[in-house]
Short mmCIF file of C-alpha atoms and ligand atoms in Angstrom, two decimals:
data_model
loop_
_atom_site.label_atom_id
_atom_site.label_comp_id
_atom_site.label_asym_id
_atom_site.label_seq_id
_atom_site.Cartn_x
_atom_site.Cartn_y
_atom_site.Cartn_z
CA UNK A 1 0.00 0.00 0.00
CA UNK A 2 1.24 3.46 -0.93
CA UNK A 3 1.66 5.78 2.05
CA UNK A 4 -0.17 9.12 2.08
CA UNK A 5 2.34 11.92 1.37
CA UNK A 6 2.54 15.15 3.37
CA UNK A 7 3.73 18.45 1.92
CA UNK A 8 4.14 20.49 5.12
CA UNK A 9 5.50 19.24 8.46
CA UNK A 10 3.41 19.09 11.61
CA UNK A 11 5.05 20.51 14.71
CA UNK A 12 5.34 17.55 17.08
CA UNK A 13 5.70 18.22 20.82
CA UNK A 14 6.59 15.05 22.71
CA UNK A 15 5.87 14.80 26.44
CA UNK A 16 6.16 12.76 29.61
CA UNK A 17 5.40 9.52 31.42
CA UNK A 18 2.53 7.25 30.31
CA UNK A 19 1.39 9.58 27.55
CA UNK A 20 4.93 9.58 26.11
CA UNK A 21 4.77 5.76 25.93
CA UNK A 22 1.35 5.93 24.22
CA UNK A 23 2.62 8.67 21.88
CA UNK A 24 5.31 6.42 20.41
CA UNK A 25 2.91 3.47 20.14
CA UNK A 26 0.24 5.54 18.38
CA UNK A 27 2.76 6.74 15.80
CA UNK A 28 4.19 3.29 15.26
CA UNK A 29 0.90 1.36 15.08
CA UNK A 30 -1.63 3.80 13.69
CA UNK A 31 0.08 6.56 11.72
CA UNK A 32 3.51 5.70 10.29
CA UNK A 33 2.39 2.49 8.49
CA UNK A 34 -0.12 4.59 6.50
CA UNK A 35 1.24 8.15 6.28
CA UNK A 36 4.63 9.40 5.08
CA UNK A 37 4.70 11.36 8.33
CA UNK A 38 6.61 14.65 8.26
CA UNK A 39 7.09 16.36 11.58
CA UNK A 40 9.35 18.98 13.10
CA UNK A 41 10.09 17.28 16.42
CA UNK A 42 10.47 19.03 19.79
CA UNK A 43 11.11 16.97 22.89
CA UNK A 44 9.15 18.64 25.72
CA UNK A 45 9.83 15.71 28.05
CA UNK A 46 10.88 17.17 31.41
CA UNK A 47 14.54 16.02 31.19
CA UNK A 48 14.99 17.89 27.90
CA UNK A 49 13.14 20.99 29.12
CA UNK A 50 15.57 21.00 32.04
CA UNK A 51 18.61 20.43 29.81
CA UNK A 52 17.62 23.29 27.47
CA UNK A 53 16.63 25.74 30.21
CA UNK A 54 13.05 25.38 28.87
CA UNK A 55 14.13 26.96 25.56
CA UNK A 56 12.68 23.93 23.74
CA UNK A 57 9.16 24.95 24.85
CA UNK A 58 9.57 28.46 23.45
CA UNK A 59 11.10 27.06 20.22
CA UNK A 60 8.17 24.66 19.82
CA UNK A 61 5.61 27.45 20.27
CA UNK A 62 7.47 29.60 17.72
CA UNK A 63 7.47 26.64 15.32
CA UNK A 64 3.66 26.38 15.65
CA UNK A 65 3.50 30.08 14.75
CA UNK A 66 5.68 29.36 11.71
CA UNK A 67 4.01 26.19 10.38
CA UNK A 68 0.45 26.76 11.66
CA UNK A 69 -0.36 23.33 13.13
CA UNK A 70 1.09 21.45 16.10
CA UNK A 71 0.26 18.36 18.14
CA UNK A 72 1.26 18.10 21.78
CA UNK A 73 1.67 15.20 24.19
CA UNK A 74 0.79 15.76 27.87
CA UNK A 75 3.68 17.13 29.92
CA UNK A 76 4.57 17.36 33.60
CA UNK A 77 4.19 20.76 35.24
CA UNK A 78 6.92 20.57 37.88
CA UNK A 79 6.26 21.02 41.59
CA UNK A 80 8.53 20.47 44.61
CA UNK A 81 8.20 16.68 44.40
CA UNK A 82 9.10 16.67 40.68
CA UNK A 83 12.17 18.85 41.41
CA UNK A 84 13.52 15.96 43.46
CA UNK A 85 12.28 13.17 41.24
CA UNK A 86 13.91 14.65 38.12
CA UNK A 87 16.81 16.53 39.81
CA UNK A 88 15.70 19.74 38.08
CA UNK A 89 17.75 22.93 37.89
CA UNK A 90 14.59 25.04 38.26
CA UNK A 91 10.86 24.65 38.83
CA UNK A 92 10.04 25.26 35.15
CA UNK A 93 6.73 26.90 34.32
CA UNK A 94 3.78 24.99 32.89
CA UNK A 95 4.55 24.32 29.19
CA UNK A 96 0.89 24.89 28.37
CA UNK A 97 1.08 28.30 30.06
CA UNK A 98 4.19 29.22 28.07
CA UNK A 99 2.66 28.08 24.77
CA UNK A 100 -0.65 29.84 25.48
CA UNK A 101 1.16 33.08 26.25
CA UNK A 102 3.03 32.90 22.93
CA UNK A 103 0.00 31.91 20.83
CA UNK A 104 -2.41 34.20 22.83
CA UNK A 105 -5.61 32.45 21.94
CA UNK A 106 -8.55 30.42 23.07
CA UNK A 107 -8.69 26.79 24.16
CA UNK A 108 -11.64 24.78 22.81
CA UNK A 109 -12.49 21.56 24.65
CA UNK A 110 -15.04 19.12 23.28
CA UNK A 111 -16.13 15.70 24.55
CA UNK A 112 -15.67 12.89 22.03
CA UNK A 113 -19.11 11.41 21.33
CA UNK A 114 -18.89 7.68 21.85
CA UNK A 115 -21.34 4.82 21.25
CA UNK A 116 -22.67 3.24 24.44
CA UNK A 117 -21.06 5.75 26.78
CA UNK A 118 -23.52 7.02 29.39
CA UNK A 119 -23.50 10.80 29.90
CA UNK A 120 -24.34 11.86 33.45
CA UNK A 121 -26.76 14.42 32.01
CA UNK A 122 -29.10 12.29 29.89
CA UNK A 123 -30.49 15.22 27.88
CA UNK A 124 -27.05 16.04 26.45
CA UNK A 125 -27.22 14.21 23.15
CA UNK A 126 -24.75 16.53 21.36
CA UNK A 127 -21.30 17.57 22.63
CA UNK A 128 -20.81 20.95 24.30
CA UNK A 129 -17.59 22.77 23.47
CA UNK A 130 -16.15 25.05 26.14
CA UNK A 131 -14.13 27.95 24.70
CA UNK A 132 -11.88 29.25 27.44
CA UNK A 133 -10.10 32.58 27.23
CA UNK A 134 -6.53 31.78 28.25
CA UNK A 135 -5.18 35.23 29.05
CA UNK A 136 -5.29 37.42 32.15
CA UNK A 137 -7.91 37.83 34.90
CA UNK A 138 -7.24 35.80 38.05
CA UNK A 139 -4.37 33.91 36.37
CA UNK A 140 -2.25 37.09 36.22
CA UNK A 141 -3.45 38.60 39.48
CA UNK A 142 -1.61 40.50 42.17
CA UNK A 143 -2.79 39.62 45.63
CA UNK A 144 -1.76 40.07 49.18
CA UNK A 145 -2.83 39.59 52.72
CA UNK A 146 -3.68 42.65 54.83
CA UNK A 147 -2.51 42.22 58.39
CA UNK A 148 -4.42 45.06 60.03
CA UNK A 149 -6.56 48.20 59.58
CA UNK A 150 -5.86 50.54 56.66
CA UNK A 151 -7.13 51.79 53.33
CA UNK A 152 -6.86 49.72 50.13
CA UNK A 153 -6.86 51.77 46.93
CA UNK A 154 -6.85 51.10 43.20
CA UNK A 155 -4.31 53.41 41.58
CA UNK A 156 -3.60 53.92 37.87
CA UNK A 157 -0.83 56.21 36.61
CA UNK A 158 -1.27 57.01 32.92
CA UNK A 159 1.72 57.22 30.56
CA UNK A 160 1.14 61.02 30.65
CA UNK A 161 1.44 60.98 34.45
CA UNK A 162 -2.28 61.49 35.12
CA UNK A 163 -3.37 59.61 38.22
CA UNK A 164 -6.68 57.93 38.91
CA UNK A 165 -7.32 56.62 42.39
CA UNK A 166 -10.29 54.88 43.99
CA UNK A 167 -10.85 53.35 47.38
CA UNK A 168 -11.38 49.61 47.29
CA UNK A 169 -12.04 49.19 51.01
CA UNK A 170 -11.31 50.79 54.37
CA UNK A 171 -10.06 47.79 56.31
CA UNK A 172 -11.04 47.81 59.99
CA UNK A 173 -9.04 44.61 60.51
CA UNK A 174 -7.08 41.93 58.68
CA UNK A 175 -8.18 40.58 55.30
CA UNK A 176 -7.15 39.80 51.72
CA UNK A 177 -6.81 41.93 48.60
CA UNK A 178 -6.58 41.13 44.89
CA UNK A 179 -6.08 43.06 41.66
CA UNK A 180 -6.42 41.70 38.13
CA UNK A 181 -6.63 42.94 34.57
CA UNK A 182 -7.35 42.17 30.95
CA UNK A 183 -6.59 43.97 27.69
CA UNK A 184 -8.95 45.08 24.91
CA UNK A 185 -6.63 43.47 22.36
CA UNK A 186 -6.81 40.07 24.05
CA UNK A 187 -10.58 40.24 24.57
CA UNK A 188 -11.00 41.05 20.87
CA UNK A 189 -8.81 38.10 19.86
CA UNK A 190 -10.81 35.88 22.19
CA UNK A 191 -14.12 36.99 20.67
CA UNK A 192 -12.89 36.61 17.08
CA UNK A 193 -11.49 33.14 17.63
CA UNK A 194 -14.78 32.04 19.24
CA UNK A 195 -16.90 33.34 16.35
CA UNK A 196 -14.50 31.83 13.81
CA UNK A 197 -14.49 28.46 15.57
CA UNK A 198 -18.28 28.29 16.09
CA UNK A 199 -18.79 29.19 12.46
CA UNK A 200 -16.29 26.55 11.29
CA UNK A 201 -18.15 23.81 13.20
CA UNK A 202 -21.56 25.36 12.32
CA UNK A 203 -22.78 25.68 15.89
CA UNK A 204 -24.37 28.51 17.88
CA UNK A 205 -22.03 30.56 20.03
CA UNK A 206 -23.00 31.34 23.61
CA UNK A 207 -21.06 33.76 25.77
CA UNK A 208 -21.74 34.31 29.44
CA UNK A 209 -20.22 36.48 32.14
CA UNK A 210 -21.41 38.51 35.14
CA UNK A 211 -21.82 42.05 33.79
CA UNK A 212 -24.56 42.88 36.27
CA UNK A 213 -21.92 42.79 39.03
CA UNK A 214 -18.72 43.63 37.11
CA UNK A 215 -20.35 46.29 34.96
CA UNK A 216 -17.11 47.64 33.53
CA UNK A 217 -14.87 44.56 33.51
CA UNK A 218 -17.32 41.94 32.29
CA UNK A 219 -19.22 44.69 30.49
CA UNK A 220 -16.14 45.15 28.27
CA UNK A 221 -16.24 41.46 27.31
CA UNK A 222 -19.98 41.60 26.60
CA UNK A 223 -19.73 44.75 24.45
CA UNK A 224 -16.73 43.41 22.54
CA UNK A 225 -18.48 40.15 21.65
CA UNK A 226 -21.62 42.03 20.56
CA UNK A 227 -19.70 44.57 18.46
CA UNK A 228 -17.58 41.95 16.68
CA UNK A 229 -20.69 39.85 16.06
CA UNK A 230 -22.64 42.76 14.58
CA UNK A 231 -19.76 44.07 12.48
CA UNK A 232 -18.09 40.87 11.31
CA UNK A 233 -20.15 37.74 11.82
CA UNK A 234 -23.91 38.42 12.02
CA UNK A 235 -24.47 38.15 8.28
CA UNK A 236 -22.62 34.83 7.93
CA UNK A 237 -24.22 33.38 11.07
CA UNK A 238 -27.76 34.29 10.02
CA UNK A 239 -27.22 32.98 6.50
CA UNK A 240 -26.32 29.62 8.06
CA UNK A 241 -29.13 29.51 10.61
CA UNK A 242 -26.70 30.09 13.49
CA UNK A 243 -27.04 32.52 16.35
CA UNK A 244 -24.94 34.34 18.92
CA UNK A 245 -26.45 34.43 22.38
CA UNK A 246 -25.31 36.33 25.47
CA UNK A 247 -26.71 35.58 28.87
CA UNK A 248 -25.56 35.95 32.49
CA UNK A 249 -23.40 33.05 33.64
CA UNK A 250 -25.85 31.79 36.28
CA UNK A 251 -28.66 31.80 33.72
CA UNK A 252 -26.36 30.06 31.21
CA UNK A 253 -25.54 27.27 33.66
CA UNK A 254 -29.24 26.56 34.17
CA UNK A 255 -29.95 26.65 30.43
CA UNK A 256 -26.97 24.44 29.55
CA UNK A 257 -28.15 21.74 31.96
CA UNK A 258 -31.62 21.74 30.35
CA UNK A 259 -30.27 21.85 26.78
CA UNK A 260 -29.51 18.99 24.41
CA UNK A 261 -25.98 20.39 23.82
CA UNK A 262 -24.44 21.17 20.45
CA UNK A 263 -23.18 24.69 21.12
CA UNK A 264 -19.86 26.44 21.67
CA UNK A 265 -19.89 28.07 25.10
CA UNK A 266 -17.37 30.91 25.46
CA UNK A 267 -16.20 31.70 28.98
CA UNK A 268 -13.70 33.94 30.70
CA UNK A 269 -10.49 32.35 31.98
CA UNK A 270 -11.63 31.18 35.43
CA UNK A 271 -15.19 30.30 34.37
CA UNK A 272 -13.77 28.24 31.50
CA UNK A 273 -11.32 26.43 33.78
CA UNK A 274 -14.11 25.32 36.13
CA UNK A 275 -16.84 24.67 33.57
CA UNK A 276 -14.65 22.61 31.22
CA UNK A 277 -13.95 20.12 34.02
CA UNK A 278 -17.66 19.98 34.84
CA UNK A 279 -18.62 19.40 31.19
CA UNK A 280 -15.93 16.75 30.57
CA UNK A 281 -16.80 14.81 33.70
CA UNK A 282 -20.52 14.98 32.94
CA UNK A 283 -19.88 13.54 29.48
CA UNK A 284 -17.90 10.67 30.94
CA UNK A 285 -14.13 10.90 31.10
CA UNK A 286 -11.24 13.34 30.78
CA UNK A 287 -9.67 10.75 28.48
CA UNK A 288 -12.57 11.31 26.05
CA UNK A 289 -12.05 15.04 25.61
CA UNK A 290 -10.26 16.85 22.79
CA UNK A 291 -8.54 20.15 23.29
CA UNK A 292 -7.30 22.63 20.70
CA UNK A 293 -5.67 25.99 21.23
CA UNK A 294 -6.50 28.40 18.43
CA UNK A 295 -4.64 31.69 18.09
CA UNK A 296 -6.34 34.76 16.63
CA UNK A 297 -4.03 34.62 13.61
CA UNK A 298 -5.12 31.07 12.86
CA UNK A 299 -2.52 28.71 14.38
CA UNK A 300 -3.73 25.42 15.89
CA UNK A 301 -2.28 23.30 18.67
CA UNK A 302 -4.01 19.98 19.35
CA UNK A 303 -3.61 18.01 22.59
CA UNK A 304 -5.42 15.69 25.00
CA UNK A 305 -7.17 17.38 27.93
CA UNK A 306 -5.75 14.98 30.53
CA UNK A 307 -2.28 14.80 32.13
CA UNK A 308 0.56 12.31 31.91
CA UNK A 309 -1.32 9.61 33.92
CA UNK A 310 1.49 9.25 36.44
CA UNK A 311 0.00 6.42 38.49
CA UNK A 312 -0.26 4.22 35.38
CA UNK A 313 3.33 5.11 34.42
CA UNK A 314 4.71 3.97 37.77
CA UNK A 315 2.89 0.64 37.29
CA UNK A 316 4.27 0.44 33.72
CA UNK A 317 7.79 0.91 35.13
CA UNK A 318 7.15 -2.08 37.42
CA UNK A 319 6.53 -4.15 34.28
CA UNK A 320 2.74 -4.18 34.68
CA UNK A 321 0.46 -3.84 31.64
CA UNK A 322 -1.83 -0.84 32.09
CA UNK A 323 -5.20 -0.06 30.56
CA UNK A 324 -4.53 3.62 29.82
CA UNK A 325 -6.97 5.26 27.43
CA UNK A 326 -5.20 6.60 24.29
CA UNK A 327 -8.33 8.03 22.61
CA UNK A 328 -7.81 11.74 23.39
CA UNK A 329 -4.18 11.49 22.26
CA UNK A 330 -5.18 9.72 19.03
CA UNK A 331 -7.78 12.46 18.44
CA UNK A 332 -5.10 15.10 19.01
CA UNK A 333 -3.13 13.47 16.16
CA UNK A 334 -6.14 13.13 13.86
CA UNK A 335 -7.21 16.73 14.62
CA UNK A 336 -3.76 17.97 13.64
CA UNK A 337 -3.46 15.74 10.54
CA UNK A 338 -6.94 16.78 9.40
CA UNK A 339 -6.19 20.48 9.84
CA UNK A 340 -2.82 20.08 8.03
CA UNK A 341 -4.65 18.26 5.23
CA UNK A 342 -7.29 21.01 4.98
CA UNK A 343 -4.68 23.77 4.86
CA UNK A 344 -2.59 21.93 2.25
CA UNK A 345 -5.52 20.76 0.12
CA UNK A 346 -4.47 17.18 0.93
CA UNK A 347 -7.78 15.30 0.75
CA UNK A 348 -6.15 11.90 1.34
CA UNK A 349 -4.76 13.09 4.67
CA UNK A 350 -8.14 14.50 5.76
CA UNK A 351 -9.82 11.25 4.83
CA UNK A 352 -7.19 9.22 6.72
CA UNK A 353 -7.85 11.27 9.89
CA UNK A 354 -11.61 10.64 9.55
CA UNK A 355 -11.03 6.92 9.08
CA UNK A 356 -8.75 6.64 12.09
CA UNK A 357 -11.41 8.36 14.24
CA UNK A 358 -13.97 5.91 12.91
CA UNK A 359 -11.68 2.93 13.64
CA UNK A 360 -11.50 4.09 17.28
CA UNK A 361 -15.29 4.33 17.53
CA UNK A 362 -15.79 0.95 15.78
CA UNK A 363 -13.43 -0.68 18.28
CA UNK A 364 -15.38 0.72 21.23
CA UNK A 365 -18.68 -0.20 19.59
CA UNK A 366 -17.34 -3.79 19.36
CA UNK A 367 -17.06 -3.71 23.15
CA UNK A 368 -13.26 -3.47 23.35
CA UNK A 369 -12.42 -0.65 25.77
CA UNK A 370 -9.94 0.60 28.37
CA UNK A 371 -10.74 0.33 32.08
CA UNK A 372 -11.90 3.93 32.55
CA UNK A 373 -14.57 3.48 29.85
CA UNK A 374 -15.80 0.07 31.02
CA UNK A 375 -17.07 1.69 34.21
CA UNK A 376 -19.17 4.13 32.16
CA UNK A 377 -20.79 1.64 29.79
CA UNK A 378 -23.80 -0.60 30.06
CA UNK A 379 -23.24 -4.35 29.76
CA UNK A 380 -19.85 -5.86 30.44
CA UNK A 381 -17.40 -4.69 27.77
CA UNK A 382 -14.00 -6.43 27.58
CA UNK A 383 -11.26 -4.43 29.28
CA UNK A 384 -8.14 -4.37 27.12
CA UNK A 385 -4.66 -3.19 28.07
CA UNK A 386 -3.41 -0.23 26.02
CA UNK A 387 -1.41 -2.32 23.54
CA UNK A 388 -4.31 -4.71 22.87
CA UNK A 389 -6.67 -1.75 22.48
CA UNK A 390 -4.32 -0.07 19.96
CA UNK A 391 -3.92 -3.36 18.06
CA UNK A 392 -7.72 -3.68 17.84
CA UNK A 393 -7.96 -0.13 16.49
CA UNK A 394 -5.31 -0.98 13.89
CA UNK A 395 -7.33 -4.01 12.75
CA UNK A 396 -10.42 -1.84 12.32
CA UNK A 397 -8.40 0.81 10.53
CA UNK A 398 -6.94 -1.69 8.06
CA UNK A 399 -10.47 -2.93 7.30
CA UNK A 400 -11.70 0.64 6.63
CA UNK A 401 -8.67 1.59 4.52
P1 NAP B 1 -3.94 12.93 34.94
O1 NAP B 1 -2.64 12.55 34.36
O2 NAP B 1 -4.96 13.46 34.02
O3 NAP B 1 -4.50 11.66 35.71
C1 NAP B 1 -5.42 11.70 36.77
C2 NAP B 1 -6.18 10.39 36.84
O4 NAP B 1 -7.21 10.39 35.87
C3 NAP B 1 -5.33 9.16 36.53
O5 NAP B 1 -4.66 8.69 37.66
C4 NAP B 1 -6.38 8.20 36.00
O6 NAP B 1 -7.18 7.66 37.06
C5 NAP B 1 -7.31 9.13 35.23
N1 NAP B 1 -6.88 9.30 33.81
C6 NAP B 1 -6.44 10.44 33.21
N2 NAP B 1 -6.17 10.21 31.92
C7 NAP B 1 -6.41 8.90 31.71
C8 NAP B 1 -6.28 8.06 30.57
N3 NAP B 1 -5.84 8.53 29.40
N4 NAP B 1 -6.63 6.74 30.70
C9 NAP B 1 -7.07 6.26 31.87
N5 NAP B 1 -7.20 7.03 32.98
C10 NAP B 1 -6.88 8.31 32.91
O7 NAP B 1 -3.74 14.06 36.07
P2 NAP B 1 -2.72 14.16 37.31
O8 NAP B 1 -2.42 12.80 37.86
O9 NAP B 1 -3.30 15.20 38.16
O10 NAP B 1 -1.39 14.75 36.68
C11 NAP B 1 -0.29 13.96 36.25
C12 NAP B 1 0.74 14.88 35.60
O11 NAP B 1 0.18 15.44 34.41
C13 NAP B 1 1.17 16.05 36.46
O12 NAP B 1 2.58 16.12 36.49
C14 NAP B 1 0.59 17.29 35.80
O13 NAP B 1 1.45 18.38 35.90
C15 NAP B 1 0.42 16.83 34.37
N6 NAP B 1 -0.70 17.46 33.62
C16 NAP B 1 -0.44 17.82 32.33
C17 NAP B 1 -1.46 18.34 31.55
C18 NAP B 1 -1.14 18.70 30.13
O14 NAP B 1 -0.02 18.55 29.68
N7 NAP B 1 -2.11 19.14 29.36
C19 NAP B 1 -2.75 18.47 32.07
C20 NAP B 1 -2.99 18.07 33.39
C21 NAP B 1 -1.95 17.54 34.15
P3 NAP B 1 -6.89 6.23 37.75
O15 NAP B 1 -5.51 6.35 38.36
O16 NAP B 1 -7.99 6.15 38.74
O17 NAP B 1 -6.93 5.18 36.69
MG1 MG B 2 -8.75 23.04 35.49
#
């Protein structure tokens, strides 16, 4: 069989622990036998991030800017325990944080619809995509503890020296204080990427915030979304029977629960962090969730939403076979190959990505699953270890191809 050629390389970001093991197996079993795979490889495994002073993470993000499409394996975000475990020179920052800051975009997370998998919310028959703004707010805050009485003020000194000052609170005793910010330019990029994404998947876009309380801060988000919709997207949305809908976040939560799904739900940074975990859990499993970071200038980074599955890795190191779910990582690869194919006009590559997705679903429909999924399915599906599961997917893929 002739392998499918690629004209442009994908930016490949390798990672850590169990997902690094799966990464190599997915390439070897499911991609390289069928595709003349071209990648620009960056090893974001923690030992190499440490050896390069984390420069490899910055280089990988710049490469995604250059080539347009990347695929990333899960990576360790170091903490004190990891410093010891890996004898690190520094407690390197989260690679996802570094990449997000360079690409300045929006993260879209969507559950992978799967035959036989029970959603906790039975009315959700279509996936819900959470679009999370990944810049600013509480994630770039300045906060401190107040030890005793005193006046807290918000002070802004303009570039021209003009000062604006307002009292936040006259403390009569100890307490806590926090300041945070966002920028018009980032809010606009966030809004544009949400409209562009919702339009590309032909789904309604919802945005919710709390502008009744934060009239200026959240008000700025609300106005920006409305303005960009009216000026740039309304015509195209209406022509396709799509709509943009703003509502307060508490109202949105109630409506989402009662809905049948099938929308893109845009949320500010913190709201998106919390709600994406709620949505993924309600649909079943973190290992059945895709995640793509889209920059405003149209670069795409695909990854799984889960981590490096450390507990499984330690068992793997003991020589045990584990039943780690590779589906989200496979979907990260197919998402990236499909996007590369679309951008390059490579129909064979797009079709291969679709077929590999289908092979995964066919395997699960046949009742061959990993342990995490077995618990969520009716009947008694056979629990396969990761290698057996990947081999079953390959069999299905060969049949489809
Ligand atoms: P995790 O790797 O997502 O795993 C948490 C638990 O969820 C696992 O122990 C496992 O439960 C279950 N799980 C997650 N993915 C699974 C899969 N594919 N198949 C089967 N079960 C799966 O999160 P964590 O243990 O909190 O973090 C581990 C490391 O990952 C940390 O160093 C963290 O920094 C990193 N991390 C990276 C990313 C990223 O790169 N995007 C995201 C989050 C965390 P059972 O043990 O019960 O089977
Ligand atoms: Mg979170």
